[in-house]
Coordinates of C-alpha atoms in Angstrom, one line a residue:
M1 CA -11.9 -25.1 17.9
A2 CA -14.7 -22.8 19.1
V3 CA -12.3 -21.2 21.8
I4 CA -9.6 -20.7 19.1
A5 CA -12.3 -19.0 16.8
G6 CA -13.4 -16.7 19.7
M7 CA -9.6 -15.8 20.6
I8 CA -9.1 -14.9 17.0
L9 CA -12.3 -12.7 16.8
I10 CA -11.2 -10.9 20.0
M11 CA -7.9 -10.3 18.8
D12 CA -8.8 -9.0 15.4
Y13 CA -11.4 -6.7 17.2
A14 CA -8.7 -5.3 19.6
L15 CA -5.6 -5.2 17.3
V16 CA -7.1 -4.5 13.8
P17 CA -7.6 -0.7 12.9
S18 CA -10.6 0.4 11.2
G19 CA -9.5 0.7 7.6
Y20 CA -10.6 1.9 4.2
I21 CA -11.3 -1.6 2.8
R22 CA -14.1 -2.3 5.3
Y23 CA -15.8 1.1 4.5
I24 CA -15.4 0.6 0.7
I25 CA -16.8 -2.9 0.4
H26 CA -19.6 -2.1 2.6
E27 CA -20.5 1.1 0.3
T28 CA -20.1 -1.3 -2.7
N29 CA -22.8 -3.5 -1.4
N30 CA -25.1 -0.6 -0.2
A31 CA -25.6 1.6 -3.1
G32 CA -29.0 2.8 -1.6
S33 CA -30.8 2.2 -5.0
D34 CA -32.6 -0.8 -6.5
D35 CA -30.2 -1.1 -9.5
G36 CA -27.1 -0.2 -7.4
Y37 CA -24.0 0.7 -9.2
D38 CA -24.0 0.3 -13.0
N39 CA -20.4 1.0 -13.7
I40 CA -17.6 -0.1 -11.5
I41 CA -14.0 1.0 -11.6
I42 CA -11.4 -1.6 -10.3
G43 CA -7.7 -1.1 -10.1
A44 CA -5.3 0.3 -7.5
S45 CA -4.2 3.7 -6.1
H46 CA -3.6 5.2 -9.5
A47 CA -7.3 4.5 -10.4
R48 CA -8.6 5.7 -7.0
S49 CA -6.7 9.1 -7.5
A50 CA -7.6 9.4 -11.2
I51 CA -11.1 8.6 -11.7
N52 CA -14.1 10.4 -10.4
P53 CA -17.2 8.5 -10.8
V54 CA -19.4 11.5 -10.3
K55 CA -17.7 13.0 -13.4
L56 CA -18.9 9.9 -15.3
D57 CA -22.5 10.2 -13.8
E58 CA -22.7 13.9 -14.9
A59 CA -21.5 13.1 -18.4
G60 CA -24.1 10.2 -19.0
V61 CA -21.7 7.6 -19.0
S62 CA -23.4 5.8 -16.0
D63 CA -26.4 6.3 -13.9
N64 CA -24.6 5.5 -10.6
A65 CA -20.7 4.8 -10.9
F66 CA -18.4 3.6 -8.2
N67 CA -14.8 3.7 -7.7
L68 CA -13.8 0.2 -6.1
A69 CA -10.0 0.7 -6.8
I70 CA -8.0 0.2 -3.7
P71 CA -4.3 0.9 -3.0
G72 CA -2.5 -2.4 -3.2
E73 CA -5.5 -4.2 -5.1
T74 CA -3.7 -7.0 -7.0
V75 CA -4.9 -8.4 -10.5
T76 CA -6.2 -11.3 -8.5
D77 CA -8.1 -9.0 -5.9
S78 CA -9.8 -7.2 -8.8
Y79 CA -11.2 -10.3 -10.0
Y80 CA -13.1 -11.1 -6.6
L81 CA -14.0 -7.5 -6.0
L82 CA -15.8 -7.6 -9.3
M83 CA -17.7 -10.6 -8.3
E84 CA -18.5 -9.3 -4.9
S85 CA -19.9 -5.9 -6.6
D86 CA -22.1 -7.9 -9.0
R87 CA -23.8 -9.5 -6.0
H88 CA -25.4 -6.4 -4.9
N89 CA -25.5 -4.3 -8.0
N90 CA -26.8 -4.4 -11.6
V91 CA -23.2 -3.9 -13.1
K92 CA -23.1 -3.0 -16.7
R93 CA -19.7 -1.7 -17.3
V94 CA -16.2 -2.3 -15.7
I95 CA -13.6 0.1 -16.1
Y96 CA -10.3 -1.7 -15.3
D97 CA -7.5 0.5 -14.8
L98 CA -4.0 -1.6 -15.6
D99 CA -1.1 -0.5 -13.7
Y100 CA 1.8 -2.9 -14.9
Q101 CA 3.5 -2.6 -11.6
Y102 CA 1.0 -5.2 -10.3
W103 CA 2.0 -7.3 -13.2
C104 CA 5.8 -7.6 -13.2
N105 CA 7.6 -10.0 -10.6
Y106 CA 4.8 -9.2 -8.2
A107 CA 5.9 -11.5 -5.3
E108 CA 3.1 -13.5 -3.4
R109 CA 3.3 -12.9 0.3
E110 CA 1.7 -15.1 3.1
F111 CA -0.3 -12.6 5.0
E112 CA -0.4 -9.3 3.1
D113 CA -1.8 -10.6 -0.1
C114 CA -5.0 -11.5 1.8
F115 CA -5.5 -7.8 3.3
I116 CA -8.7 -7.4 0.7
Y117 CA -10.0 -10.9 1.0
T118 CA -10.3 -10.8 4.9
W119 CA -12.7 -8.0 4.6
L120 CA -15.1 -9.8 2.1
P121 CA -18.4 -10.7 3.7
F122 CA -19.2 -14.4 4.1
S123 CA -20.7 -15.4 0.7
N124 CA -20.0 -17.7 -2.1
V125 CA -17.2 -15.1 -3.3
K126 CA -15.3 -15.6 -0.2
L127 CA -15.5 -19.4 -0.3
K128 CA -14.4 -19.3 -3.9
Y129 CA -11.4 -17.1 -2.8
I130 CA -10.4 -19.5 -0.2
A131 CA -10.7 -22.5 -2.6
D132 CA -8.9 -21.0 -5.3
N133 CA -6.1 -19.2 -3.3
L134 CA -5.7 -20.2 0.4
L135 CA -6.1 -24.0 0.8
T136 CA -2.0 -24.3 0.7
K137 CA -1.5 -21.3 2.9
D138 CA -0.8 -20.9 6.6
F139 CA -4.5 -21.5 8.4
R140 CA -4.0 -18.1 10.3
T141 CA -4.2 -16.5 6.9
V142 CA -7.6 -17.7 6.3
Y143 CA -9.1 -17.2 9.6
S144 CA -7.4 -14.1 11.0
K145 CA -6.3 -10.6 10.2
R146 CA -2.9 -11.2 11.7
W147 CA -1.3 -9.1 8.9
A148 CA -2.8 -5.9 10.1
Y149 CA -2.3 -6.2 13.9
E150 CA -1.0 -3.2 15.7
I151 CA 0.1 -4.1 19.1
S152 CA 1.2 -1.0 21.0
P153 CA -0.9 0.0 23.9
S154 CA -1.8 3.2 22.4
A155 CA -2.8 1.7 19.0
I156 CA -5.2 -0.8 20.9
M157 CA -6.7 1.8 23.2
N158 CA -7.3 4.1 20.1
N159 CA -8.7 1.1 18.1
L160 CA -11.1 0.1 20.9
K161 CA -12.4 3.8 21.0
V162 CA -13.1 4.0 17.5
K163 CA -14.9 0.6 17.2
S164 CA -17.0 1.5 20.3
S165 CA -18.2 4.6 18.3
A166 CA -21.5 5.2 16.3
A167 CA -19.3 6.3 13.3
Y168 CA -17.8 2.9 13.3
R169 CA -21.0 1.0 13.6
N170 CA -22.6 2.9 10.8
Y171 CA -19.7 2.7 8.5
S172 CA -18.9 6.3 8.4
M173 CA -15.7 7.6 6.8
D174 CA -15.2 9.5 10.2
A175 CA -14.1 6.1 11.6
V176 CA -11.7 5.1 9.0
E177 CA -8.1 5.6 9.6
I178 CA -6.3 6.5 6.3
H179 CA -3.0 8.1 5.7
D180 CA -2.1 7.8 2.1
A181 CA -4.9 9.5 0.2
G182 CA -3.3 12.9 -0.1
G183 CA -6.4 14.8 0.3
P184 CA -10.2 14.5 1.3
Y185 CA -12.6 11.9 0.4
A186 CA -15.0 13.1 -2.3
A187 CA -17.7 10.5 -2.7
K188 CA -18.2 7.0 -4.2
G189 CA -14.6 5.7 -3.8
F190 CA -12.7 8.8 -5.0
F191 CA -10.3 10.9 -3.1
Y192 CA -9.5 14.5 -4.3
R193 CA -5.8 14.8 -3.9
D194 CA -4.7 18.1 -3.0
M195 CA -1.4 17.7 -1.2
K196 CA 1.2 19.0 -3.3
M197 CA 5.0 19.1 -2.2
D198 CA 7.6 21.5 -3.4
S199 CA 8.9 18.9 -5.9
L200 CA 7.7 15.5 -6.9
V201 CA 7.9 12.8 -4.2
P202 CA 10.7 10.1 -5.4
S203 CA 9.1 6.9 -6.0
D204 CA 10.7 3.4 -6.4
I205 CA 9.6 2.5 -10.0
V206 CA 9.1 -1.0 -10.9
A207 CA 11.0 -2.3 -14.0
W208 CA 9.1 -3.8 -16.9
D209 CA 9.6 -7.1 -17.3
E210 CA 7.3 -9.2 -19.5
S211 CA 9.0 -12.5 -18.4
G212 CA 8.1 -11.7 -14.9
I213 CA 4.4 -11.8 -15.5
S214 CA 3.3 -14.8 -13.6
D215 CA 0.7 -17.3 -14.6
K216 CA -1.4 -16.2 -11.9
V217 CA -1.7 -12.8 -12.8
L218 CA -2.7 -13.7 -16.4
D219 CA -5.2 -16.4 -15.2
S220 CA -6.9 -13.6 -12.8
F221 CA -7.1 -11.4 -16.0
E222 CA -8.5 -13.9 -18.0
K223 CA -11.1 -15.0 -15.3
T224 CA -12.1 -11.2 -15.3
V225 CA -12.5 -11.0 -18.9
Q226 CA -14.5 -14.4 -19.1
Y227 CA -16.8 -13.3 -16.0
C228 CA -17.6 -10.1 -17.8
K229 CA -18.6 -11.8 -21.2
K230 CA -20.6 -14.6 -19.5
N231 CA -22.6 -11.9 -17.4
N232 CA -23.0 -9.5 -20.2
I233 CA -20.7 -6.6 -18.6
E234 CA -18.9 -4.4 -21.0
L235 CA -15.2 -4.5 -20.0
V236 CA -13.2 -1.5 -20.8
C237 CA -9.5 -1.5 -19.7
V238 CA -7.5 1.7 -19.4
T239 CA -4.1 2.9 -18.2
S240 CA -4.7 6.4 -16.6
P241 CA -2.0 9.1 -17.4
I242 CA 1.0 9.2 -15.1
T243 CA 3.6 11.9 -14.5
P244 CA 4.7 12.9 -18.0
T245 CA 8.6 12.9 -17.3
T246 CA 8.1 9.2 -16.0
S247 CA 5.7 8.3 -18.9
V248 CA 8.4 8.9 -21.3
N249 CA 11.7 8.0 -19.3
G250 CA 10.1 5.0 -17.6
Y251 CA 8.3 1.8 -19.0
S252 CA 4.9 3.2 -20.0
E253 CA 5.5 2.4 -23.7
Q254 CA 6.5 -1.2 -23.1
A255 CA 3.8 -1.8 -20.8
G256 CA 1.1 0.1 -23.1
A257 CA 2.3 -2.2 -26.2
Y258 CA 1.8 -5.4 -24.1
F259 CA -1.7 -4.3 -22.9
T260 CA -2.7 -3.4 -26.1
R261 CA -1.7 -6.9 -27.7
L262 CA -3.2 -8.7 -24.4
C263 CA -6.6 -6.9 -24.9
E264 CA -6.6 -7.3 -28.5
E265 CA -6.2 -11.1 -27.8
Y266 CA -9.2 -11.1 -25.6
G267 CA -11.3 -8.7 -27.6
V268 CA -11.4 -6.0 -25.0
E269 CA -11.2 -2.4 -25.5
Y270 CA -8.0 -0.9 -24.1
Y271 CA -6.9 2.8 -23.9
D272 CA -3.3 4.0 -23.1
F273 CA -4.3 7.6 -21.6
N274 CA -0.7 8.4 -21.4
L275 CA -0.7 8.9 -25.1
L276 CA -3.4 11.8 -24.8
T277 CA -2.2 14.8 -26.6
M278 CA -1.2 17.9 -24.4
D279 CA -4.0 19.6 -26.2
T280 CA -6.6 17.3 -25.3
L281 CA -5.4 16.9 -21.7
P282 CA -2.9 19.6 -20.8
R283 CA -0.6 18.5 -18.0
T284 CA 2.7 18.7 -16.4
D285 CA 4.5 16.9 -13.4
D286 CA 3.2 19.7 -11.3
D287 CA -0.3 18.0 -11.7
F288 CA 1.0 14.8 -9.8
F289 CA 2.0 14.2 -6.2
D290 CA 4.8 11.7 -7.1
E291 CA 7.0 10.4 -9.8
E292 CA 5.1 7.2 -9.9
G293 CA 1.9 9.2 -11.1
H294 CA -0.6 9.7 -8.4
M295 CA -2.9 12.5 -9.9
L296 CA -4.0 15.6 -8.1
G297 CA -7.8 16.2 -8.0
E298 CA -7.8 19.0 -10.4
L299 CA -6.2 17.0 -13.1
A300 CA -8.3 13.9 -12.3
D301 CA -11.4 15.8 -12.8
R302 CA -10.5 16.9 -16.1
Y303 CA -9.3 13.4 -17.2
S304 CA -12.4 11.8 -15.9
D305 CA -14.4 14.4 -18.3
I306 CA -12.2 13.1 -21.3
L307 CA -12.4 9.5 -20.3
A308 CA -16.3 9.9 -20.2
S309 CA -16.2 11.4 -23.9
V310 CA -14.3 8.6 -24.9
L311 CA -16.6 6.1 -23.6
L312 CA -19.5 7.8 -25.0
D313 CA -17.6 8.0 -28.4
K314 CA -17.9 12.0 -28.4
C315 CA -14.1 12.5 -29.1
D316 CA -12.0 12.0 -32.4
K317 CA -9.7 9.5 -31.0
S318 CA -7.4 9.8 -34.3
T319 CA -6.7 13.3 -33.0
A320 CA -7.3 13.0 -29.3
F321 CA -4.3 10.6 -28.8
Y322 CA -0.6 10.5 -30.2
G323 CA 0.2 7.8 -32.5
T324 CA 3.6 6.9 -30.8
Y325 CA 5.6 7.6 -27.6
A326 CA 8.1 9.6 -29.4
Q327 CA 5.4 12.1 -30.2
L328 CA 4.6 12.2 -26.6
E329 CA 8.2 12.5 -25.5
L330 CA 8.5 15.6 -28.1
A331 CA 5.2 17.1 -26.6
V332 CA 6.7 16.7 -22.9
Y333 CA 10.0 18.1 -23.8
E334 CA 8.3 21.1 -25.7
N335 CA 5.8 21.7 -22.8
Y336 CA 8.6 22.1 -20.4
V337 CA 10.8 24.1 -22.6
T338 CA 7.7 26.6 -23.0
K339 CA 7.1 26.9 -19.3
Q340 CA 10.9 27.9 -18.7

């Protein structure tokens, strides 16, 4: 058994590239202050592009906020990342960005679903993850990072070079290979997207299907809610704005209505920021990278300021939000007609 374990460690070291998840979990657990991070943002790639924790700090929402949203982060992942962050920080509020694409017909995969779990440090949280999710899976899923192996000679040589560097040992972003951020790393888990194509990058939008929401997804969300209540952590759920034409032509209305009902059932605050008025948050498709709705940095900063004002109860919500998606659709249409 020791020989097998040793072989797995060697293969993981040689074949797994230095990635963002290793870096961001280390940062979460090393805030550099006695109380650590007091506001944690969880979610997936939309949240990482949309919510700038520095803006929340500047507005007084938080003393030290941190964006722990990771592209590909599932509802189940968010639950364990919350617990992991709470081990080393005095978490007072969680801002949970709900992206319905991780709720509907999300198929479980043997190896890929564990891409965040494998980077968790050994702790009670990791043991709980194994007990809750992995006892019926292929044993290689528990013990190795096989899902991430890159086996070409050039990839192996580059990987060994990176991992022998001081930047890697010191958990520096200089040692992180990341290709999907669309812009530079700003700070505290936030990337400032500034990559803009001539037109929106096409996206394969997941269809809304309430009947396709699995029991596991709902169970993970309920566990997140109960964990926050048990530990006196304020939980605020949001859906960050996506590309305007997608929000009115896609499934945002159905998803927003579902999340509103769900959060009311659990007694949790929920804000569908797609419904922000165009006066409150001026925006067009040009403020986004793709059809799916990854924000560019300039809009993200403005949105983060508005998110802060909502959390601080400094804005009139009755006028800051449209009452219906029909009103939003009309505003989006008028906005584009005006620009022509």
